Short mmCIF file of C-alpha atoms in Angstrom, two decimals:
data_model
loop_
_atom_site.label_atom_id
_atom_site.label_comp_id
_atom_site.label_asym_id
_atom_site.label_seq_id
_atom_site.Cartn_x
_atom_site.Cartn_y
_atom_site.Cartn_z
CA MET A 1 95.64 76.10 100.08
CA LYS A 2 98.85 78.46 100.94
CA LEU A 3 97.26 81.16 98.80
CA ILE A 4 93.79 81.37 100.45
CA SER A 5 95.11 80.77 104.04
CA ARG A 6 97.75 83.81 103.32
CA LEU A 7 94.76 86.04 102.08
CA ALA A 8 92.43 85.11 105.09
CA ALA A 9 95.26 85.92 107.41
CA ILE A 10 96.25 89.30 105.87
CA ALA A 11 92.58 90.42 105.49
CA ALA A 12 91.77 89.49 109.10
CA ALA A 13 94.87 91.29 110.33
CA LEU A 14 94.12 94.44 108.40
CA MET A 15 90.60 94.55 109.83
CA MET A 16 91.79 94.22 113.50
CA MET A 17 94.50 96.68 113.22
CA GLY A 18 93.92 100.43 114.36
CA GLY A 19 92.81 103.18 111.68
CA GLY A 20 95.09 105.99 113.72
CA ALA A 21 95.68 109.52 112.25
CA MET A 22 98.25 109.79 109.71
CA ALA A 23 99.77 112.12 106.79
CA ALA A 24 97.67 111.71 103.93
CA SER A 25 100.06 109.46 101.60
CA LYS A 26 99.60 109.30 97.77
CA VAL A 27 98.44 106.21 96.32
CA THR A 28 97.58 105.75 92.37
CA LEU A 29 94.59 103.20 92.31
CA ALA A 30 94.17 101.57 88.94
CA ILE A 31 90.30 100.57 88.12
CA GLY A 32 89.25 98.55 85.45
CA GLY A 33 85.91 100.30 84.29
CA ALA A 34 84.92 102.67 86.72
CA SER A 35 81.39 102.67 85.20
CA CYS A 36 80.77 99.41 86.28
CA LEU A 37 78.55 98.88 89.35
CA CYS A 38 80.90 96.24 90.38
CA TYR A 39 83.65 98.72 91.03
CA LEU A 40 81.29 101.56 92.60
CA PRO A 41 82.66 100.89 95.80
CA THR A 42 85.78 102.15 94.79
CA VAL A 43 84.64 105.22 93.40
CA LEU A 44 82.16 106.07 96.20
CA ALA A 45 84.93 105.81 98.76
CA LYS A 46 86.38 108.93 96.83
CA GLN A 47 83.05 110.74 96.38
CA ILE A 48 82.18 110.49 100.47
CA GLY A 49 85.77 111.10 101.29
CA ALA A 50 86.72 107.82 102.83
CA TYR A 51 90.14 107.71 101.55
CA GLU A 52 90.89 111.16 102.90
CA LYS A 53 89.35 110.64 106.35
CA ALA A 54 91.71 107.31 106.49
CA GLY A 55 94.59 109.22 105.85
CA VAL A 56 95.39 108.41 101.99
CA ASP A 57 95.29 110.67 98.98
CA VAL A 58 93.93 108.42 96.18
CA ASN A 59 94.42 109.09 92.43
CA LEU A 60 91.95 107.02 90.75
CA VAL A 61 92.90 105.84 86.91
CA ASP A 62 90.38 104.38 85.02
CA PHE A 63 91.07 101.63 82.35
CA LYS A 64 89.19 99.99 79.53
CA GLY A 65 89.35 96.59 81.60
CA GLY A 66 90.95 94.62 84.50
CA SER A 67 93.80 93.21 82.41
CA GLN A 68 94.95 96.78 81.59
CA SER A 69 94.91 98.15 85.43
CA LEU A 70 96.62 95.01 86.18
CA THR A 71 99.31 95.75 83.74
CA ALA A 72 99.74 99.38 85.08
CA VAL A 73 100.44 98.02 88.43
CA LEU A 74 102.87 95.22 87.26
CA GLY A 75 104.67 97.93 85.22
CA GLY A 76 104.84 100.30 87.82
CA SER A 77 102.61 103.36 86.82
CA ALA A 78 99.93 102.51 89.59
CA ASP A 79 100.16 101.17 93.09
CA VAL A 80 97.19 99.06 93.44
CA VAL A 81 94.44 97.40 91.50
CA SER A 82 90.68 97.91 92.06
CA GLY A 83 89.94 94.78 90.13
CA TYR A 84 88.45 91.23 90.09
CA PHE A 85 90.38 88.79 92.66
CA ASP A 86 90.51 86.01 90.15
CA HIS A 87 93.62 87.84 88.46
CA THR A 88 95.86 87.18 91.39
CA VAL A 89 95.16 83.52 90.92
CA GLU A 90 95.74 83.47 87.26
CA LEU A 91 98.97 85.31 87.81
CA ALA A 92 99.99 82.73 90.48
CA ALA A 93 100.13 79.93 88.07
CA LYS A 94 102.52 82.37 86.02
CA LYS A 95 104.79 82.75 88.98
CA GLN A 96 103.65 86.25 89.14
CA HIS A 97 102.40 87.29 92.64
CA LEU A 98 99.80 89.99 93.70
CA GLN A 99 98.01 90.18 97.00
CA ALA A 100 94.60 91.03 97.73
CA PHE A 101 93.96 92.78 100.99
CA VAL A 102 90.01 93.92 100.85
CA ILE A 103 87.07 92.23 99.12
CA TYR A 104 84.22 94.31 98.39
CA ASP A 105 82.29 92.24 96.00
CA GLN A 106 80.54 88.98 97.43
CA TYR A 107 80.22 87.63 94.09
CA PRO A 108 80.92 88.78 90.57
CA GLY A 109 77.71 90.22 88.76
CA LEU A 110 79.04 89.13 85.13
CA VAL A 111 76.29 88.15 82.61
CA LEU A 112 76.69 86.62 79.29
CA VAL A 113 74.20 88.54 76.98
CA VAL A 114 72.95 87.81 73.51
CA ALA A 115 73.12 90.89 71.36
CA PRO A 116 69.52 92.15 70.53
CA GLY A 117 69.88 91.32 66.87
CA GLN A 118 70.92 87.69 67.30
CA THR A 119 67.60 87.14 69.90
CA GLY A 120 66.24 83.67 68.67
CA LYS A 121 69.26 82.71 66.78
CA ILE A 122 71.79 82.17 69.73
CA LYS A 123 69.97 80.36 72.22
CA SER A 124 72.51 78.64 74.28
CA VAL A 125 76.47 78.80 75.04
CA LYS A 126 77.11 76.23 72.38
CA ASP A 127 75.82 78.67 69.71
CA LEU A 128 78.73 80.85 70.37
CA ASP A 129 80.93 78.43 68.36
CA GLY A 130 82.35 80.78 65.84
CA LYS A 131 80.61 83.83 67.00
CA LYS A 132 82.13 87.22 68.02
CA VAL A 133 81.74 87.82 71.67
CA GLY A 134 82.64 90.91 73.41
CA VAL A 135 84.57 91.08 76.70
CA SER A 136 85.72 94.26 78.57
CA ALA A 137 89.47 93.65 77.48
CA PRO A 138 91.25 90.40 76.41
CA GLY A 139 92.81 88.74 79.39
CA SER A 140 90.17 90.55 81.70
CA SER A 141 87.82 88.69 84.21
CA THR A 142 85.30 88.94 81.50
CA ASP A 143 87.13 86.99 79.19
CA PHE A 144 88.07 84.47 82.02
CA PHE A 145 84.20 84.04 82.43
CA LEU A 146 83.64 83.68 78.57
CA LYS A 147 86.04 81.07 78.42
CA TYR A 148 84.97 79.10 81.52
CA GLN A 149 81.35 79.26 80.20
CA LEU A 150 82.48 77.75 76.80
CA VAL A 151 84.53 74.92 78.13
CA LYS A 152 81.47 73.99 80.29
CA ALA A 153 79.25 73.85 77.39
CA GLY A 154 81.61 71.57 75.56
CA LEU A 155 83.52 73.87 73.41
CA LYS A 156 87.07 75.02 73.32
CA LYS A 157 88.33 77.96 75.05
CA ASP A 158 88.94 79.70 71.67
CA SER A 159 86.09 78.62 70.08
CA ALA A 160 84.63 82.38 69.81
CA ALA A 161 86.37 85.23 68.71
CA VAL A 162 87.04 87.55 71.75
CA ILE A 163 86.71 91.36 71.00
CA GLY A 164 87.32 94.04 73.52
CA VAL A 165 84.52 96.43 73.87
CA GLY A 166 84.96 98.07 77.23
CA LEU A 167 82.16 98.41 79.66
CA GLY A 168 79.10 100.49 79.91
CA ALA A 169 78.16 102.82 76.87
CA THR A 170 80.76 101.35 74.53
CA ALA A 171 79.79 97.61 75.35
CA ILE A 172 76.12 98.60 74.78
CA ALA A 173 76.95 100.59 71.39
CA ALA A 174 78.83 97.41 70.27
CA MET A 175 75.76 95.12 71.08
CA GLU A 176 73.12 97.58 69.48
CA GLN A 177 75.25 98.26 66.29
CA GLY A 178 75.92 94.27 65.48
CA GLN A 179 79.47 94.57 65.91
CA ILE A 180 79.21 91.45 68.37
CA ASP A 181 77.10 88.46 68.72
CA ALA A 182 77.03 88.38 72.45
CA ALA A 183 79.09 89.96 75.39
CA VAL A 184 79.89 89.55 78.87
CA MET A 185 78.83 92.65 80.34
CA LEU A 186 77.89 93.83 83.94
CA ASP A 187 75.43 96.04 85.59
CA PRO A 188 74.39 99.04 84.85
CA ALA A 189 74.73 97.96 81.25
CA VAL A 190 72.68 94.78 81.50
CA THR A 191 69.73 96.65 82.82
CA VAL A 192 69.89 99.41 80.59
CA LEU A 193 69.74 96.83 77.68
CA GLN A 194 66.81 94.82 79.27
CA SER A 195 65.01 98.11 79.72
CA LYS A 196 65.27 98.66 75.97
CA TYR A 197 64.78 95.07 74.88
CA LYS A 198 62.33 93.20 76.85
CA ASP A 199 62.99 89.79 75.06
CA LEU A 200 66.67 90.15 75.67
CA THR A 201 68.62 86.71 76.22
CA LEU A 202 70.64 86.12 79.36
CA LEU A 203 72.71 82.81 78.70
CA SER A 204 74.52 83.05 82.29
CA ASP A 205 73.86 85.38 85.24
CA THR A 206 75.80 85.94 88.48
CA ARG A 207 74.23 88.90 89.73
CA THR A 208 72.79 86.97 92.77
CA GLN A 209 74.05 84.61 95.08
CA LYS A 210 71.74 81.94 94.12
CA ASP A 211 72.78 82.40 90.34
CA THR A 212 76.37 82.44 91.22
CA GLU A 213 76.25 79.15 93.05
CA ALA A 214 74.36 77.99 90.10
CA VAL A 215 77.24 78.83 87.77
CA PHE A 216 80.22 78.08 89.98
CA GLY A 217 78.81 75.66 92.40
CA GLY A 218 79.32 77.94 95.32
CA ASP A 219 80.38 81.50 96.17
CA TYR A 220 82.65 83.27 93.79
CA PRO A 221 84.45 86.89 94.99
CA GLY A 222 84.52 89.74 92.54
CA GLY A 223 86.08 93.01 93.14
CA ALA A 224 89.01 93.45 95.44
CA PHE A 225 92.09 95.80 95.98
CA TYR A 226 95.38 94.02 95.36
CA THR A 227 98.79 94.75 94.51
CA ARG A 228 102.51 93.45 94.52
CA PRO A 229 103.51 91.84 98.04
CA GLU A 230 106.60 94.24 98.15
CA TRP A 231 104.74 97.13 97.73
CA MET A 232 102.27 96.12 100.74
CA LYS A 233 105.63 95.31 102.78
CA ALA A 234 107.01 98.95 101.90
CA HIS A 235 103.67 100.85 102.52
CA PRO A 236 101.92 99.20 105.61
CA GLU A 237 100.19 102.34 106.44
CA GLU A 238 98.85 102.96 103.05
CA THR A 239 97.51 99.33 102.72
CA GLN A 240 95.52 99.86 106.06
CA ALA A 241 94.18 103.11 105.00
CA LEU A 242 92.71 101.93 101.74
CA THR A 243 91.30 98.83 103.77
CA ASN A 244 89.87 101.25 106.49
CA ALA A 245 88.31 103.31 103.72
CA MET A 246 86.75 100.31 101.91
CA VAL A 247 85.17 98.81 105.23
CA ALA A 248 83.91 102.31 106.03
CA THR A 249 82.55 102.87 102.61
CA LEU A 250 80.82 99.29 102.50
CA LYS A 251 79.21 100.33 105.85
CA TRP A 252 77.89 103.38 104.28
CA ILE A 253 76.13 101.61 101.37
CA HIS A 254 74.59 99.23 103.60
CA SER A 255 73.22 102.07 105.60
CA HIS A 256 71.83 104.07 102.65
CA SER A 257 69.28 103.99 100.01
CA ALA A 258 70.14 103.25 96.32
CA GLN A 259 68.89 106.75 95.43
CA GLU A 260 71.18 108.32 98.21
CA ILE A 261 74.10 106.18 96.96
CA MET A 262 73.50 107.10 93.31
CA GLU A 263 73.24 110.92 94.29
CA LYS A 264 77.05 110.74 95.20
CA MET A 265 78.19 109.23 92.20
CA PRO A 266 79.75 111.24 89.50
CA PRO A 267 76.99 112.19 86.75
CA ASN A 268 79.31 110.87 83.80
CA LEU A 269 79.23 107.38 85.62
CA VAL A 270 75.67 107.46 86.24
CA GLY A 271 74.73 108.20 82.66
CA PRO A 272 71.67 109.54 80.64
CA HIS A 273 69.44 106.15 81.64
CA LYS A 274 69.07 107.21 85.58
CA ASP A 275 65.90 104.83 86.07
CA ALA A 276 67.83 101.89 84.56
CA TYR A 277 71.06 102.68 86.85
CA LEU A 278 68.76 102.91 89.93
CA ALA A 279 67.01 99.77 89.19
CA ALA A 280 70.37 98.13 88.69
CA LEU A 281 72.00 99.76 91.62
CA LYS A 282 68.97 98.32 93.87
CA ASN A 283 69.85 94.75 92.76
CA THR A 284 73.24 95.12 92.85
CA ILE A 285 73.65 96.53 96.68
CA PRO A 286 73.28 93.17 98.01
CA MET A 287 76.52 91.99 95.87
CA TYR A 288 78.65 94.30 97.99
CA SER A 289 80.41 92.89 101.11
CA THR A 290 79.62 94.01 104.52
CA THR A 291 82.96 93.19 106.11
CA GLY A 292 85.55 93.44 103.42
CA LEU A 293 86.58 89.86 104.59
CA MET A 294 87.07 86.84 102.06
CA ASP A 295 85.46 83.52 102.47
CA PRO A 296 87.98 80.78 101.77
CA LYS A 297 85.45 78.66 100.05
CA GLY A 298 85.35 81.65 97.62
CA ALA A 299 88.84 81.68 96.82
CA GLU A 300 88.77 77.81 96.35
CA ALA A 301 85.87 78.54 93.42
CA VAL A 302 88.32 80.57 91.70
CA LEU A 303 90.93 78.33 91.86
CA ASP A 304 88.55 75.61 90.38
CA VAL A 305 87.93 77.67 87.52
CA PHE A 306 91.30 77.89 86.44
CA LYS A 307 91.90 74.23 86.65
CA ILE A 308 89.41 73.90 83.41
#
């Protein structure tokens, strides 16, 4: 697989390159839902000064979902996406090329959750036929995951109505208010709902390595930094600085407690449910990579999803 080998080679080369001093360059980084713990390393890097130390001045721009942050980079209003790796694979099939250069999530953390008002009525993915299912945004990784689950269950990709509900508080509100029948969610939103509704039904869960392997048959990488190859070619120092900053942040995460990490995060992202956020964060820490490198087998698993 040329895509996989190229990704692995670039990632390895970036890890080996030095991180010498350089004047801070400005980079606009588009993120597809900053409140999601899947993107915590991107925000935390800003909070602990990792970008600045690496020599890059990062402007984080938050979008409702990964598809919107991706559009920003393709349209030129942002330089780099902090989003799910599977977008690069999906676009490659459309002859649009984006290159991931550092991975921070070892697995996706996606959860297919039944709305509290539908508990006992929706018991399996097959029961989603004709239902309204929330995703962060149409065309996002949450949307990809939903379609994959529907096909695996013997349904058509479009057998459920896809509704964009964002992540975090907006998704929780849509679930509680009955605007949707189910949703593909991520933490801390899932844990917040579980703390309020003890009988909450989870149809599919990829928050642990074991669960991810059960769903995809192996590892499935989640969050990554990726951009247009021509931008990387024109900005090698900035690409290296972002890589250095992320690797330093991942090391910081794995050497600090969940409480210490939470205290560094912006209060508006932690939200009012601090106990649930902390519980979710404790469960999420193993999801974060320790090296920033891609496992080629994980990339192959992503390719397999788009073959359905």
